[in-house]
Structure formats: structure tokens, C-alpha cells
PDB file of C-alpha atoms and ligand atoms in Angstrom:
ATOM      1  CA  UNK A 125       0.704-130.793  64.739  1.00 38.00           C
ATOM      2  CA  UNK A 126      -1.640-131.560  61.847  1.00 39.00           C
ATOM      3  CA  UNK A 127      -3.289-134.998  61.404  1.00 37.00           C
ATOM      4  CA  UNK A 128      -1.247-135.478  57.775  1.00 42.00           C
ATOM      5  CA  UNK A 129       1.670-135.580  60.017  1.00 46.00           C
ATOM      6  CA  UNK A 130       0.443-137.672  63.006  1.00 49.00           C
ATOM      7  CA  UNK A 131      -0.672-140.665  61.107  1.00 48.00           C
ATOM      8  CA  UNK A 132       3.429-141.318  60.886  1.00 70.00           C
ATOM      9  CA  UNK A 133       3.739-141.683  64.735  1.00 82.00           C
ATOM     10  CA  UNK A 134       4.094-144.979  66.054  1.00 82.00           C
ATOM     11  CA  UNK A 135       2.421-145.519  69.378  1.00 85.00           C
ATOM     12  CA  UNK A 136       5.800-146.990  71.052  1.00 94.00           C
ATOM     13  CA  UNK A 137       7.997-144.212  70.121  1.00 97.00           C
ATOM     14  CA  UNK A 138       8.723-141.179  72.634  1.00 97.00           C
ATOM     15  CA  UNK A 139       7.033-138.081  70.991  1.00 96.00           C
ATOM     16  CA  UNK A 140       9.038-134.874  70.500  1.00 97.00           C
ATOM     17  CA  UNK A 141       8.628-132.798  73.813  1.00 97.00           C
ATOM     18  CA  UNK A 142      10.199-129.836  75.939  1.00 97.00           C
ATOM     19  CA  UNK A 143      13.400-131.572  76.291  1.00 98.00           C
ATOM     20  CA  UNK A 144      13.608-132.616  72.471  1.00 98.00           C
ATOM     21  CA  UNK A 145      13.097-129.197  71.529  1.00 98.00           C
ATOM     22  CA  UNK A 146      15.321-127.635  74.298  1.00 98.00           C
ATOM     23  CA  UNK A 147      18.444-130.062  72.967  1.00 98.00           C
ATOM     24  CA  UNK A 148      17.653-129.209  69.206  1.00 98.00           C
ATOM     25  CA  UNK A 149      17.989-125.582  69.614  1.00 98.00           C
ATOM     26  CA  UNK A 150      21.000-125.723  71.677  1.00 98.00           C
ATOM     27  CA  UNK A 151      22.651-127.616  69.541  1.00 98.00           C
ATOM     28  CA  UNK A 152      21.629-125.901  66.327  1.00 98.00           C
ATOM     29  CA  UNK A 153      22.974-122.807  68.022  1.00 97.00           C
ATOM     30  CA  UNK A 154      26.387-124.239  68.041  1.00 97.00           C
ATOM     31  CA  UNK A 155      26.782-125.964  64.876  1.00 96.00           C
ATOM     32  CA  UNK A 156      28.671-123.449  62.848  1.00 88.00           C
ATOM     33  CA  UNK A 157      29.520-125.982  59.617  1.00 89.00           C
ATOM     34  CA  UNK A 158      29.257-128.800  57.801  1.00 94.00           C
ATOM     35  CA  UNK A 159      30.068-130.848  61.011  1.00 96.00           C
ATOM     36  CA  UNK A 160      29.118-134.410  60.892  1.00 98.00           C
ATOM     37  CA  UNK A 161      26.797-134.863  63.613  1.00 98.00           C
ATOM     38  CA  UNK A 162      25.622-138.276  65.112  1.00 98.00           C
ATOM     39  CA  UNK A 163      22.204-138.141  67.243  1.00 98.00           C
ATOM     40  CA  UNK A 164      22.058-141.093  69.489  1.00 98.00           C
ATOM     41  CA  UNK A 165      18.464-142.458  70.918  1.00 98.00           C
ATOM     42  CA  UNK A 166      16.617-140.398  68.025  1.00 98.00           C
ATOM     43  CA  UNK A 167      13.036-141.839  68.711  1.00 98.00           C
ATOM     44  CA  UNK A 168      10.646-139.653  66.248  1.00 98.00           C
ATOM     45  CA  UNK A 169      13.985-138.212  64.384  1.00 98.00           C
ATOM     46  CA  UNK A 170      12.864-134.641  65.856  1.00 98.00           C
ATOM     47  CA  UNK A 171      16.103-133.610  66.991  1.00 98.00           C
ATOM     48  CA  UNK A 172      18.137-134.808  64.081  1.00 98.00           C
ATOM     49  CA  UNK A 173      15.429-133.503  61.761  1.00 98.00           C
ATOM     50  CA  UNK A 174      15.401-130.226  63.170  1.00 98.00           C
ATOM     51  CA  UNK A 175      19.339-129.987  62.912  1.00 98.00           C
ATOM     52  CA  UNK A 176      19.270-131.395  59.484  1.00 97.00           C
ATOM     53  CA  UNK A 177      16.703-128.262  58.491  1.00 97.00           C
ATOM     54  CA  UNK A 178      18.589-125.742  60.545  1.00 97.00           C
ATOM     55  CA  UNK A 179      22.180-126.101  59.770  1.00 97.00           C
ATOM     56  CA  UNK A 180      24.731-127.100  56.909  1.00 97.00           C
ATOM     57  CA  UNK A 181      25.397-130.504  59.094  1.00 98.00           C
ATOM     58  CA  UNK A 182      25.506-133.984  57.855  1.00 97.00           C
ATOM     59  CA  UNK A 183      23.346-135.847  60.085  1.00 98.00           C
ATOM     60  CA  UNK A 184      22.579-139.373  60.870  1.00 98.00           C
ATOM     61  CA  UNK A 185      20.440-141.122  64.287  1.00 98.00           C
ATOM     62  CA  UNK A 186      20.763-144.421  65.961  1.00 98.00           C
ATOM     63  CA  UNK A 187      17.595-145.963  67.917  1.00 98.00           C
ATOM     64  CA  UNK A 188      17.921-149.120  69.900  1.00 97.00           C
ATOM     65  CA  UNK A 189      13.893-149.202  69.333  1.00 97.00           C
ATOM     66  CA  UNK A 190      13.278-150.786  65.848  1.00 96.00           C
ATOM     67  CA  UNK A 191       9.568-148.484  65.680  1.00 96.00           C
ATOM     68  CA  UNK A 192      11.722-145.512  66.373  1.00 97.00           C
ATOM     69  CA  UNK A 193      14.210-146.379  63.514  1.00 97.00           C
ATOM     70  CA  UNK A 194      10.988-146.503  61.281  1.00 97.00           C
ATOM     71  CA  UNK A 195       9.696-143.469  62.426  1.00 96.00           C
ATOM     72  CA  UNK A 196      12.687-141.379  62.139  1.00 98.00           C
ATOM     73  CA  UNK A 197      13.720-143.136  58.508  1.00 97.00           C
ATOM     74  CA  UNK A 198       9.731-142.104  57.968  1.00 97.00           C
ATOM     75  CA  UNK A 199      11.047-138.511  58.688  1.00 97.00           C
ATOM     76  CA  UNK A 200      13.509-138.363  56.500  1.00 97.00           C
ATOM     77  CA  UNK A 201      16.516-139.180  58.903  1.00 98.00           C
ATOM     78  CA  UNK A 202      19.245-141.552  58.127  1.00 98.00           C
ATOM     79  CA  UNK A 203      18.929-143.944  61.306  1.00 98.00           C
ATOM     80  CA  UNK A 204      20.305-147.346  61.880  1.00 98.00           C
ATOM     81  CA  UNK A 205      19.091-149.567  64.685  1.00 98.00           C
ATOM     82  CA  UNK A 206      21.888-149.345  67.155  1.00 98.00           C
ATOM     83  CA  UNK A 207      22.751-149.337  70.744  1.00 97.00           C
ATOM     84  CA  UNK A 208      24.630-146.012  71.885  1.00 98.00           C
ATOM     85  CA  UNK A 209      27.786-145.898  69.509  1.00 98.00           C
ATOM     86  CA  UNK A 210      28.408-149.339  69.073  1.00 98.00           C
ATOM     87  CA  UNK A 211      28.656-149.876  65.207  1.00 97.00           C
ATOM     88  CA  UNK A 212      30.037-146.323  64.497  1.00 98.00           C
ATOM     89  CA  UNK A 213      34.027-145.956  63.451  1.00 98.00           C
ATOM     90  CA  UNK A 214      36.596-144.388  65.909  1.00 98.00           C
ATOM     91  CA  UNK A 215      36.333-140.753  65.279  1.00 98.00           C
ATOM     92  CA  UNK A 216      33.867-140.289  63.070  1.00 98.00           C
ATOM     93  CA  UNK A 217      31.737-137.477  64.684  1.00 98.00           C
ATOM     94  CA  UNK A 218      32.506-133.668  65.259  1.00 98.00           C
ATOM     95  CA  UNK A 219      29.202-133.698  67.262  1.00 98.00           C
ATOM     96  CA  UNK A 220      27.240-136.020  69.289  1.00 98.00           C
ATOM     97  CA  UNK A 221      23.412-135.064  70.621  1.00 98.00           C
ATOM     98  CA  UNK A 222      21.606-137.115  73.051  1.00 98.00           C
ATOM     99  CA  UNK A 223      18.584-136.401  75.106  1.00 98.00           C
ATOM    100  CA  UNK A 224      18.480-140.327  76.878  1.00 98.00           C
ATOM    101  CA  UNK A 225      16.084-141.810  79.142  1.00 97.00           C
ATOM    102  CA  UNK A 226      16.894-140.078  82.359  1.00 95.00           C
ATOM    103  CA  UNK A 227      13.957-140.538  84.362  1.00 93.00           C
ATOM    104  CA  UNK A 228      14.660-142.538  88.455  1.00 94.00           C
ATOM    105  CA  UNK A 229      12.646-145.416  88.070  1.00 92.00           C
ATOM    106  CA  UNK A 230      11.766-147.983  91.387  1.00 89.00           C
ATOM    107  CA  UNK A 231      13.264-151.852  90.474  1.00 85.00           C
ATOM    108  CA  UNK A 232       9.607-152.507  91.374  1.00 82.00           C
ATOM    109  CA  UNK A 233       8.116-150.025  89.071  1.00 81.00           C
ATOM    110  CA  UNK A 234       9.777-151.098  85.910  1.00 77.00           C
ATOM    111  CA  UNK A 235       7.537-152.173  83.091  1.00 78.00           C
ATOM    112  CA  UNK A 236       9.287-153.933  80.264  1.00 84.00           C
ATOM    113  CA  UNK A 237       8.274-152.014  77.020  1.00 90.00           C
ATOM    114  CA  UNK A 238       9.778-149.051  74.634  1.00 93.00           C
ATOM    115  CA  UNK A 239       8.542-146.545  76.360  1.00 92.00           C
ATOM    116  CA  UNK A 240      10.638-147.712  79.433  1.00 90.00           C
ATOM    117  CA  UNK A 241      13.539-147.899  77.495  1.00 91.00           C
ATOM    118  CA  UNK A 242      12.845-144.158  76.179  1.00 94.00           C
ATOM    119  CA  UNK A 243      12.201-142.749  79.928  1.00 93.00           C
ATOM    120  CA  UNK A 244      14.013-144.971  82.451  1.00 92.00           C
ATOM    121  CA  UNK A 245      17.416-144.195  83.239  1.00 94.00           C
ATOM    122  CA  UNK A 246      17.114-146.963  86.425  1.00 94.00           C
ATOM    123  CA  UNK A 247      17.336-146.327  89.849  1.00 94.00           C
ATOM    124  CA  UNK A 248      19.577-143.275  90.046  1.00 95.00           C
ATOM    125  CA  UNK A 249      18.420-142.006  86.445  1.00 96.00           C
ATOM    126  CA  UNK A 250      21.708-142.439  84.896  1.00 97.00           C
ATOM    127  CA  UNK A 251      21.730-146.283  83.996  1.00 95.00           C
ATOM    128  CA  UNK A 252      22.036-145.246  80.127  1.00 97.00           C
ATOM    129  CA  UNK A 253      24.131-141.483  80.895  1.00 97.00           C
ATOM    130  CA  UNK A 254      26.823-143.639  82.419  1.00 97.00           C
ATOM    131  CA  UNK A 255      27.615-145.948  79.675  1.00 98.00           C
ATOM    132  CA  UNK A 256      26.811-143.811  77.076  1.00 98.00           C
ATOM    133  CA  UNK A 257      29.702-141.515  78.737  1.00 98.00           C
ATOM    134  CA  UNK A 258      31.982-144.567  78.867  1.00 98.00           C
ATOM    135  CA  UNK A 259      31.821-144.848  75.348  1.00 98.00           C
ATOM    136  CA  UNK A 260      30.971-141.438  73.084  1.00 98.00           C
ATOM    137  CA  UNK A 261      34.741-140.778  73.716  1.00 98.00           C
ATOM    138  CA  UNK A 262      35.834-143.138  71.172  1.00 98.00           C
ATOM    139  CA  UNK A 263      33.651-142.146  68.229  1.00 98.00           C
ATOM    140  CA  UNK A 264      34.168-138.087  68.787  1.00 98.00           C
ATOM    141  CA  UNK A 265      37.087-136.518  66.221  1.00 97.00           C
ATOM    142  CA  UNK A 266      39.622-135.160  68.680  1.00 94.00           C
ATOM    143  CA  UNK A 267      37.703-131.592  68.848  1.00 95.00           C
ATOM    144  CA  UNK A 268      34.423-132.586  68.800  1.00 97.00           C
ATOM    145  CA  UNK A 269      31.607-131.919  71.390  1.00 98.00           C
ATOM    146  CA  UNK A 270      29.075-133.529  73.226  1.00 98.00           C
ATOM    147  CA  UNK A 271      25.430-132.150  74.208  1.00 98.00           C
ATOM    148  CA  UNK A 272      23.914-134.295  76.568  1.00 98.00           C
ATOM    149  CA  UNK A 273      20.327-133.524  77.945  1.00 98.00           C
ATOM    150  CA  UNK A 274      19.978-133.887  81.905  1.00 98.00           C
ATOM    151  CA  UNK A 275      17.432-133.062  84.231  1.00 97.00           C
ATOM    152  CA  UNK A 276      17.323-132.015  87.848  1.00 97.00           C
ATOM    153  CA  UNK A 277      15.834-135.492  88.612  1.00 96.00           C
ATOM    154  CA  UNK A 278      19.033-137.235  87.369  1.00 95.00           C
ATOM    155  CA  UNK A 279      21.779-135.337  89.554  1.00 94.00           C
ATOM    156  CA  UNK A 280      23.099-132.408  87.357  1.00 97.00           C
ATOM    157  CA  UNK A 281      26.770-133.111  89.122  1.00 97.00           C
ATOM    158  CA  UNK A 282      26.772-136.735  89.413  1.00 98.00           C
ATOM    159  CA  UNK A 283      26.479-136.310  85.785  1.00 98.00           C
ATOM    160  CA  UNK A 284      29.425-133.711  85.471  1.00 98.00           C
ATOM    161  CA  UNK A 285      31.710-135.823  87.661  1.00 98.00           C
ATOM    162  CA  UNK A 286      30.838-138.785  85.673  1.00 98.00           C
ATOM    163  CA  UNK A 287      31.844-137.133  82.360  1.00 98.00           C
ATOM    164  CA  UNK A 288      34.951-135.407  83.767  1.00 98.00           C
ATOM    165  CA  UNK A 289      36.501-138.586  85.204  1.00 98.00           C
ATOM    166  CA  UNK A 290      35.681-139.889  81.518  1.00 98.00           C
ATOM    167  CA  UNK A 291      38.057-136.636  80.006  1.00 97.00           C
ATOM    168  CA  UNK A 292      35.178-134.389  79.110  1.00 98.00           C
ATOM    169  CA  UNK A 293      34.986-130.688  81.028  1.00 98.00           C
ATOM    170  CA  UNK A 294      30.807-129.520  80.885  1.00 98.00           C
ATOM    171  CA  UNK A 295      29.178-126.401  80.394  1.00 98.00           C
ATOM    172  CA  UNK A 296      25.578-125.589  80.631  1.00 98.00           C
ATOM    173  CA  UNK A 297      24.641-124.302  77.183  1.00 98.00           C
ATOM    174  CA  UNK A 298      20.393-124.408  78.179  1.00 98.00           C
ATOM    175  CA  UNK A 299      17.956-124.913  80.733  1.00 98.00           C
ATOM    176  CA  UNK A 300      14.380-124.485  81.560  1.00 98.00           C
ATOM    177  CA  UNK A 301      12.399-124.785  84.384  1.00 98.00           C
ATOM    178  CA  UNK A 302       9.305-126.870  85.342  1.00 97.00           C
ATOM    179  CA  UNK A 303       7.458-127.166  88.108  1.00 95.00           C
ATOM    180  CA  UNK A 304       8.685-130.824  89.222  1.00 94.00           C
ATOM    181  CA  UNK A 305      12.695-130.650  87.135  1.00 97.00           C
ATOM    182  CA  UNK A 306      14.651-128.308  85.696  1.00 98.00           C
ATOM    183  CA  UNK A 307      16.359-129.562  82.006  1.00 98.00           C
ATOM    184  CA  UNK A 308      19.888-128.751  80.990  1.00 98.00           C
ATOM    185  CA  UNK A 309      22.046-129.370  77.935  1.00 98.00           C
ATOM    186  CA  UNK A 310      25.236-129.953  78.782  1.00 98.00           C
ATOM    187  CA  UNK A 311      27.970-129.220  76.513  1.00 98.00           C
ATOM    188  CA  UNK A 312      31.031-131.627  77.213  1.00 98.00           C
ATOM    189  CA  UNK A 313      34.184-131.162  75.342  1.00 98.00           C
ATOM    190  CA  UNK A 314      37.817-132.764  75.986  1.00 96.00           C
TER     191      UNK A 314
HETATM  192  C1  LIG B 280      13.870-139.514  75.939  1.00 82.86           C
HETATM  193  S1  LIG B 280      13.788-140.387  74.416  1.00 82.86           S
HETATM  194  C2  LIG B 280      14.367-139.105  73.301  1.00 82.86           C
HETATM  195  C3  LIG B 280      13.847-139.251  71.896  1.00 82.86           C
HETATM  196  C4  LIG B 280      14.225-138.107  70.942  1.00 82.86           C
HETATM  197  N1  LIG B 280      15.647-137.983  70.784  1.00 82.86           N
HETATM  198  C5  LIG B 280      13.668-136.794  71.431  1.00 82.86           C
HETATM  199  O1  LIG B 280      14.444-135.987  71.995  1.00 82.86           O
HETATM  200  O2  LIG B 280      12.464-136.548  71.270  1.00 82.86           O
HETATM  201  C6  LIG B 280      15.214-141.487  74.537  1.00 82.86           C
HETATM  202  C7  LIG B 280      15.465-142.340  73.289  1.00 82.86           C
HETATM  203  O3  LIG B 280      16.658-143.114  73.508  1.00 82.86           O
HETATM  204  C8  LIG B 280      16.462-144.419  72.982  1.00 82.86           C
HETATM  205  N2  LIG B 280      17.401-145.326  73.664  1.00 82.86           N
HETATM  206  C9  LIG B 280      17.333-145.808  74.932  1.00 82.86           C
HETATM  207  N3  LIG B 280      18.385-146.591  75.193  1.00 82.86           N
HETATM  208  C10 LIG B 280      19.141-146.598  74.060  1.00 82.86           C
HETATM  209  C11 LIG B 280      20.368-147.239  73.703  1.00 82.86           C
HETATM  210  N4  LIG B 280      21.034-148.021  74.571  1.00 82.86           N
HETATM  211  N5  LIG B 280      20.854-147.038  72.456  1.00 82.86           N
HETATM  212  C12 LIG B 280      20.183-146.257  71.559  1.00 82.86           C
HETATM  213  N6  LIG B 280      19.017-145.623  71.845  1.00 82.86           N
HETATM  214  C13 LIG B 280      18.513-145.793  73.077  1.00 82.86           C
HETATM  215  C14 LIG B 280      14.990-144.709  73.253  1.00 82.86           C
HETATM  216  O4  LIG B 280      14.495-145.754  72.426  1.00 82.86           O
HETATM  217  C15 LIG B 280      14.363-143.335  72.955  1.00 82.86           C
HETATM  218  O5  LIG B 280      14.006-143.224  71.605  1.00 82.86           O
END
């Protein structure tokens, strides 16, 4: 990355990295249209940029991090300041992308800033997965798709069962491997 582009980061945003770039190719191998596309927890706008670039989609980003929503606005990405779905109409989206903080973190170990709230996912990993889940349902157009990032530290199937008992069946579209986790994108549809 050059330095023209660097002087946009903000220091409390979570930086594009192997998961970022795993979900946006995924998901810009599936988008066959002009879907409308919603990318939840958008950070740097990476993902939604790249999908933006790549495909014919109409794209917009929600951040619950006010320096991410700057960022990613910075980049060119329509973002509003949002947690999960929250302000978005019923059935609005034929696609929803989210790579969310997924990381186990100790009670004890928490430390209270945006970078937490990019890479803690609380004590099982999934403190963010879960509700997101709950609620992506309501703003996905009857034949839309998910692709939700996961990692080996999360619990690939605790993640699956969680989705189906919330009406979604899940592929694995991607994965890599690392030495400590392996990342997936999981493709949920109803
Ligand atoms: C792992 S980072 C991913 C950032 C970016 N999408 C990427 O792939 O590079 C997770 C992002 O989710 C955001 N986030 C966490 N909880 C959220 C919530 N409840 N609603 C919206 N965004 C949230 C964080 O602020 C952070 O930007």
C-alpha cells in the first residue's frame, strides 16, 4: 500500500487483512447482477469497496465504529453508522457480507476500545455471529444470501447450527489455512 493511500487510515479502525480479502472475493464470485448488497461491520470499506469495483452491485456498509464510518465514506463507500441491521427496511437486501469480530476473548482480557469491538466476538467468539444471525433474516429479499466469515477459533458448526435453527442452510464457499485458524465464508441461504 502506498503512503498517498495510508494517510486515510484511522488508527482505531481494523485494517483490511486475510479474512477481508478472503470474504471479498468470495462474494464477488457470486454476485452475478445488479444485486443490492448490504456489508455490515465495514471498518476501512475494503470489502464493500472491492465489491463495488468488481461487480455491477449497488453497495452500501454499516459500522457501529463512528472512525470506521469515516474511513469507509473516505473510500468512497456509502456507510451509515449502524449496529448490525437495525435501521435498514424489511427486505431490502439480495446480499448481505459480514466478516464480524470473531475472535474468543477471556471476561478478564477485555479492553474497552474499537479495536475490541472489531476482534472480540466474547467468550465463545460468537457474541456478535449470534445476534447478527437473529436478525439478517428480516432485512434479506426472500432469495437473498448471506456470506458470513468464520474461523476455526469460533466453532465452524456451532455457527451452522446457529444459522440453521434461524432458517438459513450453509455452505462453505472459501477457506484458507493458517497456522493457528483456518477462515471460512459461509454461504447461508433460506
Ligand atoms: C473484523 S472487523 C472487519 C472489518 C472489515 N469488514 C474487513 O473485513 O476488513 C469487524 C468490524 O465489525 C464492526 N462491528 C462490530 N460490532 C458491530 C455491530 N454490532 N454493528 C456494526 N458493526 C460492528 C467493527 O467496528 C469492525 O469494523
Amino acid at each position: 500500500m502506498g503512503l498517498e493511500e495510508r494517510r486515510d487510515e484511522e488508527p482505531d479502525v481494523y485494517q483490511p487483512a486475510e479474512d477481508s480479502h478472503l470474504l471479498a472475493e468470495a462474494a464477488c464470485e457470486r454476485l452475478e447482477g445488479d444485486e443490492r448488497v448490504l456489508e455490515v461491520g465495514t471498518g476501512s470499506g475494503y470489502v464493500a469497496g472491492r465489491i463495488a469495483d468488481r461487480t455491477d452491485a449497488r453497495v452500501i456498509a454499516s459500522d457501529l465504529n463512528p472512525h470506521a464510518v469515516r474511513q469507509a465514506r473516505g473510500a468512497g463507500v456509502e456507510t451509515v453508522r449502524a449496529d448490525l441491521v437495525s435501521p435498514f427496511r424489511d427486505a431490502t437486501f439480495d446480499a448481505v457480507v459480514f466478516n464480524p469480530p470473531y475472535l474468543p476473548t477471556d471476561p478478564e482480557n477485555e479492553w474497552d476500545d474499537w479495536m475490541e469491538h472489531a476482534l472480540s466476538g466474547g467468550e465463545d467468539g460468537r457474541a456478535v455471529i449470534d445476534p447478527f444471525l437473529e436478525h439478517v433474516g428480516r432485512v434479506l429479499a426472500p432469495e437473498g444470501s448471506v456470506y458470513l466469515l468464520v474461523s476455526s477459533l469460533t466453532g465452524v458448526d456451532e455457527v451452522v447450527e446457529e444459522a440453521g435453527e434461524r432458517g438459513f442452510s450453509a455452505v462453505a464457499v472459501a477457506d484458507e489455512s493458517f497456522p493457528f485458524e483456518t477462515l471460512t465464508v459461509l454461504e447461508l441461504l433460506r
